[in-house]
Coordinates of C-alpha atoms in Angstrom, one line a residue:
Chain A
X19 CA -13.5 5.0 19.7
X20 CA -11.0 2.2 17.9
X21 CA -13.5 2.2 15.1
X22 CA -14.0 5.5 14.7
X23 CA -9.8 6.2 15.1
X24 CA -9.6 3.2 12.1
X25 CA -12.2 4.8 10.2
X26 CA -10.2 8.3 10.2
X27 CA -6.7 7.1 9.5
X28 CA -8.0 5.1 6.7
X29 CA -9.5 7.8 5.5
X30 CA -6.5 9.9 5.9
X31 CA -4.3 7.3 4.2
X32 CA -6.7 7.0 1.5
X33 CA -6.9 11.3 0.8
X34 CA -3.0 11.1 1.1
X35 CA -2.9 8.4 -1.7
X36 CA -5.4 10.5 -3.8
X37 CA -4.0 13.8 -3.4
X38 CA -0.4 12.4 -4.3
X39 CA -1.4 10.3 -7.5
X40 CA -0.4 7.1 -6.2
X41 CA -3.9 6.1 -6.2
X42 CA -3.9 6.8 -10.3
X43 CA -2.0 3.8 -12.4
X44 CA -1.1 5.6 -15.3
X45 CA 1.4 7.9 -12.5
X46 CA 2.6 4.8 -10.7
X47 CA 3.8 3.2 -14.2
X48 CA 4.9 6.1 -15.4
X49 CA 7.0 6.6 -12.2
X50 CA 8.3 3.1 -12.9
X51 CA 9.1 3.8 -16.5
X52 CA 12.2 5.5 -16.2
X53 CA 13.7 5.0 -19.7
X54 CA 10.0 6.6 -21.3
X55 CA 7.5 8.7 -20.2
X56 CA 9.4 9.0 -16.6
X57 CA 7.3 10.9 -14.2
X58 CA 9.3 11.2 -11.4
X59 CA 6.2 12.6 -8.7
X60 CA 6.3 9.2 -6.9
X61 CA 9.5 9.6 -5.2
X62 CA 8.0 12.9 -3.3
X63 CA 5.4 10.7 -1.9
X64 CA 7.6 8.1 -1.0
X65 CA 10.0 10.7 0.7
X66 CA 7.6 12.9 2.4
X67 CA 5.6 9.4 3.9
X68 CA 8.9 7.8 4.8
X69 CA 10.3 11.2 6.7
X70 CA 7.0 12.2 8.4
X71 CA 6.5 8.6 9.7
X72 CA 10.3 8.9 10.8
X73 CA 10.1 11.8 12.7
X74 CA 6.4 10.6 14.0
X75 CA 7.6 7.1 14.9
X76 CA 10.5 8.8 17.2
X77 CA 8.4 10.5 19.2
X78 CA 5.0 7.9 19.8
X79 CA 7.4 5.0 20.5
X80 CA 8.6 7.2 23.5
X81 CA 5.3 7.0 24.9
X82 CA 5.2 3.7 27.4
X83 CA 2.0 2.4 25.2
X84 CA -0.1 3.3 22.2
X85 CA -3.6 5.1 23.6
X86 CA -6.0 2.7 22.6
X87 CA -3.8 -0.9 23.1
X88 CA -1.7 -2.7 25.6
X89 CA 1.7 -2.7 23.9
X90 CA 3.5 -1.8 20.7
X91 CA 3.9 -4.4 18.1
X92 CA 6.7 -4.0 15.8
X93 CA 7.9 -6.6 13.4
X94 CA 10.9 -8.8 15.1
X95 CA 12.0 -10.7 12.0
X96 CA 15.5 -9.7 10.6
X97 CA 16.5 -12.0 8.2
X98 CA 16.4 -10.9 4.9
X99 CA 15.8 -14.4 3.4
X100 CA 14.8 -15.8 -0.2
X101 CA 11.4 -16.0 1.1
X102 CA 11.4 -11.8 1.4
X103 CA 13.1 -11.4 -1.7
X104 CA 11.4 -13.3 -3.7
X105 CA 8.1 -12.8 -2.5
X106 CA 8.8 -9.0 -3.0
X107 CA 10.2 -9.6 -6.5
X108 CA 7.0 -11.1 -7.4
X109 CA 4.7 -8.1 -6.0
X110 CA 6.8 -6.0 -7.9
X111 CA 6.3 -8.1 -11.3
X112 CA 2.3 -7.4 -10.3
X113 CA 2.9 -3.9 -9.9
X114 CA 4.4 -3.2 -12.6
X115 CA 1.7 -4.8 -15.0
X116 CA -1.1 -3.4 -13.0
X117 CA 0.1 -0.4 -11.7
X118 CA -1.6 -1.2 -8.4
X119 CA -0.3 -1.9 -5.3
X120 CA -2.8 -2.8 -2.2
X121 CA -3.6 0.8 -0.7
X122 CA -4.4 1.9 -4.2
X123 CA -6.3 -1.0 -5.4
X124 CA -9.1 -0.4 -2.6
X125 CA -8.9 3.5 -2.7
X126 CA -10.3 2.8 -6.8
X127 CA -12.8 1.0 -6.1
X128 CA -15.5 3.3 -5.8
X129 CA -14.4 4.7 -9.5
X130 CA -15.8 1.4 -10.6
X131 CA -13.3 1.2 -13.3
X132 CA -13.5 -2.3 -15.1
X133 CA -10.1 -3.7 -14.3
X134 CA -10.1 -2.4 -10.7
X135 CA -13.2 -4.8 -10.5
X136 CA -10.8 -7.5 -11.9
X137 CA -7.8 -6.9 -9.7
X138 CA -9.0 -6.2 -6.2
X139 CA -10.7 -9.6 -6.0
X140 CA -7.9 -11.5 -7.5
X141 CA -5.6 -9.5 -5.0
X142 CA -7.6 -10.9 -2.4
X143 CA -7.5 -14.1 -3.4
X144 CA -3.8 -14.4 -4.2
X145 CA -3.2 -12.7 -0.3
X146 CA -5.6 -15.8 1.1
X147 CA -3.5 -18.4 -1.3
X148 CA 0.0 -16.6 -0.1
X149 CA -1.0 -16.8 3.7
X150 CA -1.9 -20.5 3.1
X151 CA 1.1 -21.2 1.3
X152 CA 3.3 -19.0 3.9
X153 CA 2.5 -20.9 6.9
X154 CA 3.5 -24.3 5.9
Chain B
X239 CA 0.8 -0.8 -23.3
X240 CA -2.6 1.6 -24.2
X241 CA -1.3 3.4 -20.7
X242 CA 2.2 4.7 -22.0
X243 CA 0.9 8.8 -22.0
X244 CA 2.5 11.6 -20.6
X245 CA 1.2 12.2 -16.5
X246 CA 1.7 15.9 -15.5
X247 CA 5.0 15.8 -13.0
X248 CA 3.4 16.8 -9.4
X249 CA 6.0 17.3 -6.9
X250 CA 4.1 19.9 -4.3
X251 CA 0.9 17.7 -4.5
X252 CA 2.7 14.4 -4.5
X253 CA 4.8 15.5 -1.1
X254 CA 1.8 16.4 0.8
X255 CA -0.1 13.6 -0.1
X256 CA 2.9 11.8 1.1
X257 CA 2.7 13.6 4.4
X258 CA -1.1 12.7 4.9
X259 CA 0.1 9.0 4.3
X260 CA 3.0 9.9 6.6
X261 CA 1.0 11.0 9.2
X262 CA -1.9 8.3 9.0
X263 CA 0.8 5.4 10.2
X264 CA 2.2 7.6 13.1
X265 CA -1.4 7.4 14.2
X266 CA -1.9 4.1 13.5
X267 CA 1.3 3.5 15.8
X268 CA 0.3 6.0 18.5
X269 CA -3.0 4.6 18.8
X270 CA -2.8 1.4 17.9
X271 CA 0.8 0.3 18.1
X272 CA 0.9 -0.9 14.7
X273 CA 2.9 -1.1 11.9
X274 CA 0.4 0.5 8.7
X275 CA 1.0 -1.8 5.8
X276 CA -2.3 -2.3 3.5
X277 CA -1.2 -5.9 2.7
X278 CA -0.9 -6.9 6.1
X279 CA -4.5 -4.8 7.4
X280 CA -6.0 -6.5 4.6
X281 CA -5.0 -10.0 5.1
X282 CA -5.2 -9.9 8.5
X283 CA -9.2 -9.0 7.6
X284 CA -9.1 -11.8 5.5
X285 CA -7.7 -13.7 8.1
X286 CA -10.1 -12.6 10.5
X287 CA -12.9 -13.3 9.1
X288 CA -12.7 -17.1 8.8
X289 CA -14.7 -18.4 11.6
X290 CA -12.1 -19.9 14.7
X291 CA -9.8 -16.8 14.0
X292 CA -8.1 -15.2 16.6
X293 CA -7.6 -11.1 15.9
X294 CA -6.7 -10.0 19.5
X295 CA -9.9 -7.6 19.2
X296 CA -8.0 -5.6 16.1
X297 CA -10.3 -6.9 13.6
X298 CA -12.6 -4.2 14.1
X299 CA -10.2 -1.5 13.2
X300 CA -8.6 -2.7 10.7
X301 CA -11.9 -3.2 8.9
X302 CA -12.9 0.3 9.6
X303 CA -9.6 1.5 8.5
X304 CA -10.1 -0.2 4.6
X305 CA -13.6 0.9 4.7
X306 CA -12.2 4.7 5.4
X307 CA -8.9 3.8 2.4
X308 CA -12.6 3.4 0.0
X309 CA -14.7 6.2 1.4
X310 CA -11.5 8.7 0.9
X311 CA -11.6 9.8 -3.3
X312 CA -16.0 9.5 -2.3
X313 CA -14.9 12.4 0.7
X314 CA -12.3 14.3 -1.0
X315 CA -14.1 15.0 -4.2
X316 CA -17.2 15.9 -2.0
X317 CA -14.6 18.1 -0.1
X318 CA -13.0 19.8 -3.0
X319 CA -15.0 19.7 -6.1
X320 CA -12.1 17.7 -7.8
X321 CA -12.7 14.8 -10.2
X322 CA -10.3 12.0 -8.7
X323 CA -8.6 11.1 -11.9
X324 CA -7.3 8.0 -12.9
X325 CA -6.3 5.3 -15.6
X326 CA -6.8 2.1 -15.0
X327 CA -5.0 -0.8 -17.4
X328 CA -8.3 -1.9 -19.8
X329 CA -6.7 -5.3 -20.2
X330 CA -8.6 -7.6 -17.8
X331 CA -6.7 -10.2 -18.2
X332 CA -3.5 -8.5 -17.0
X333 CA -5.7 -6.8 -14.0
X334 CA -6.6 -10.2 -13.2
X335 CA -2.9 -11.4 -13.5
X336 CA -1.7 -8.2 -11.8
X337 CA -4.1 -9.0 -8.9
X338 CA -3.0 -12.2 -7.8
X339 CA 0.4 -11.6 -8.2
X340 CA 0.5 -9.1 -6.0
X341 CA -1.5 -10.9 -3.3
X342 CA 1.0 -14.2 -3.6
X343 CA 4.5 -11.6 -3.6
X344 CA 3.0 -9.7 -0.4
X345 CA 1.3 -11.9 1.5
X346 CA 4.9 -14.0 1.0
X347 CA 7.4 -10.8 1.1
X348 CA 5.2 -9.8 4.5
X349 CA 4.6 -6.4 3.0
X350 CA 3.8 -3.7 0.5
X351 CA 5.1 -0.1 -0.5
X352 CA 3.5 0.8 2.8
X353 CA 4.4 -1.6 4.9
X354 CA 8.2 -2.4 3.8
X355 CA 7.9 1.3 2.0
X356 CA 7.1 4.0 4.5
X357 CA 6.9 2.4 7.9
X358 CA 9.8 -0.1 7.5
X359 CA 12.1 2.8 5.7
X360 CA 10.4 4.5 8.5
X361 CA 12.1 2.1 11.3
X362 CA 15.5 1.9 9.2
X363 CA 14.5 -1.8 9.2
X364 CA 17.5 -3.6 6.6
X365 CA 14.6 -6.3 5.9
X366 CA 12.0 -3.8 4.3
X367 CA 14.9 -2.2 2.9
X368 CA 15.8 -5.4 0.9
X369 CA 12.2 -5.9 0.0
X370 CA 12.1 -2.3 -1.2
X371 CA 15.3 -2.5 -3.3
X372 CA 13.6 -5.9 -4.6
X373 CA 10.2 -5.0 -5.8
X374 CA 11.4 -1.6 -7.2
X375 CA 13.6 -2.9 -9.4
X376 CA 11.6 -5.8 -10.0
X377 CA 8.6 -3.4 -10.9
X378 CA 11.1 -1.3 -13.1
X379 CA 12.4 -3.9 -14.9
X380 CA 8.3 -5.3 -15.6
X381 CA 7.5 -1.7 -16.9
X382 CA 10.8 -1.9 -19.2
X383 CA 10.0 -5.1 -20.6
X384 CA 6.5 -4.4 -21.3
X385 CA 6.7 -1.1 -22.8
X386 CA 10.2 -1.3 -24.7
X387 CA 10.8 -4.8 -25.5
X388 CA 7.1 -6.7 -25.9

């Protein structure tokens, strides 16, 4: 049942990204090139994930438990440090050349295209070095 | 940059793919009780993985879940009879660049467009607003540089 529950919100995430052209480089740099070819189609994905989880989130974390674990796990940190800022600058610097961000990067992967093949790997590897690096 | 073309502006398709994203994390949280942030599923996989790991029995999932994120363009164009369309960067090199950058900046920001992005926004969480605000313009000021100054 948790497997099968993954398996079909993954699924939904990944038919969300596709449908809303996040999952398509050329759209996500274009959305971030706002003083040239400035497609603005990002921000309605943005908006309607942010709103729907919003009004979503209200009414599950009423519920005493999620259905298939013990508690709810929400993040407790607060500080907004150097650590967050910066390490969010540098994903952004990434982004921006790649046009990939991690959702994206593993809904391309069947497409085979050549540089997907390059950056999901490296992705990988750079999350394993940050987690290292992170916990000291 | 070979990718600086014209991308047809998609607002009606873009908000309800936005939805479907929206409404995947809700069910991740009513299920699950987690927080759906493709950095963090994926590193905690990676994480898992590694032989004395403790995953609280979520390993299996979270694995499930990124096998269902690379089944989904497979199941949609079998669904629809649309072509997933997409242009990836041909410049490995900067892939390859690209790629570990943005494994170092989330695995050390603690998040991604989804996880600081919708679900933090989500929570009105003033951390994953900061990171927001950050890679943004971070990622704004990247695309400017190499499209209007290199």
């Amino acid at each position: 049942m948790r497997i099968f529950a993954g398996l079909l919100a993954g699924l939904l995430f990944g038919v969300g990204l596709v449908v809303s052209g996040m999952s398509d480089p050329a759209k996500v740099l274009n959305f971030l090139d706002v003083a040239g070819s400035w497609d603005p189609s990002l921000a309605f994905v943005m908006g309607g994930a942010s709103v729907t989880t919003f009004i979503g989130y209200r009414l599950v974390l009423r519920q005493p438990a999620p259905k298939l674990a013990e508690v709810f796990q929400l993040p407790a940190a607060t500080q907004i440090d150097a650590r967050l800022l910066g390490g969010a600058a540098l994903f952004g610097l990434g982004w921006g050349i790649g046009g990939f961000c991690p959702g994206p990067a593993w809904t391309a992967l069947t497409l085979l295209a050549p540089g997907t093949m390059v950056f999901l790997p490296m992705m990988l590897l750079g999350l394993w070095i940050g987690n290292r690096v992170s916990q000291r | 940059m070979e990718l600086d073309t014209l991308t047809a502006f998609t607002p009606g398709a873009s908000l309800f793919g936005g939805i479907l994203i929206g409404l995947s994390a809700v069910m991740v949280m009513a299920l699950f009780g987690r927080i759906s942030g493709i950095s963090g599923i994926t590193n905690a996989v990676l994480n898992g993985l590694s032989p004395n790991a403790n995953h609280g029995g979520d390993l299996g999932w979270r694995v499930a879940f990124i096998l269902g994120l690379i089944a989904a363009p497979v199941i949609y164009t079998a669904a629809t009879g649309n072509p997933v369309l997409q242009t990836v960067p041909t410049s490995l090199i900067g892939m390859a660049l690209a790629g570990i950058i943005v494994g170092l900046g989330t695995a050390i920001g603690s998040g991604c467009t989804s996880g600081h992005g919708v679900c933090g926004l989500a929570r009105l969480s003033p951390r994953s607003l900061a990171a927001v605000l950050s890679f943004m313009v971070s990622a704004g000021v990247t695309v400017f540089v190499l499209r209007h100054v290199v």
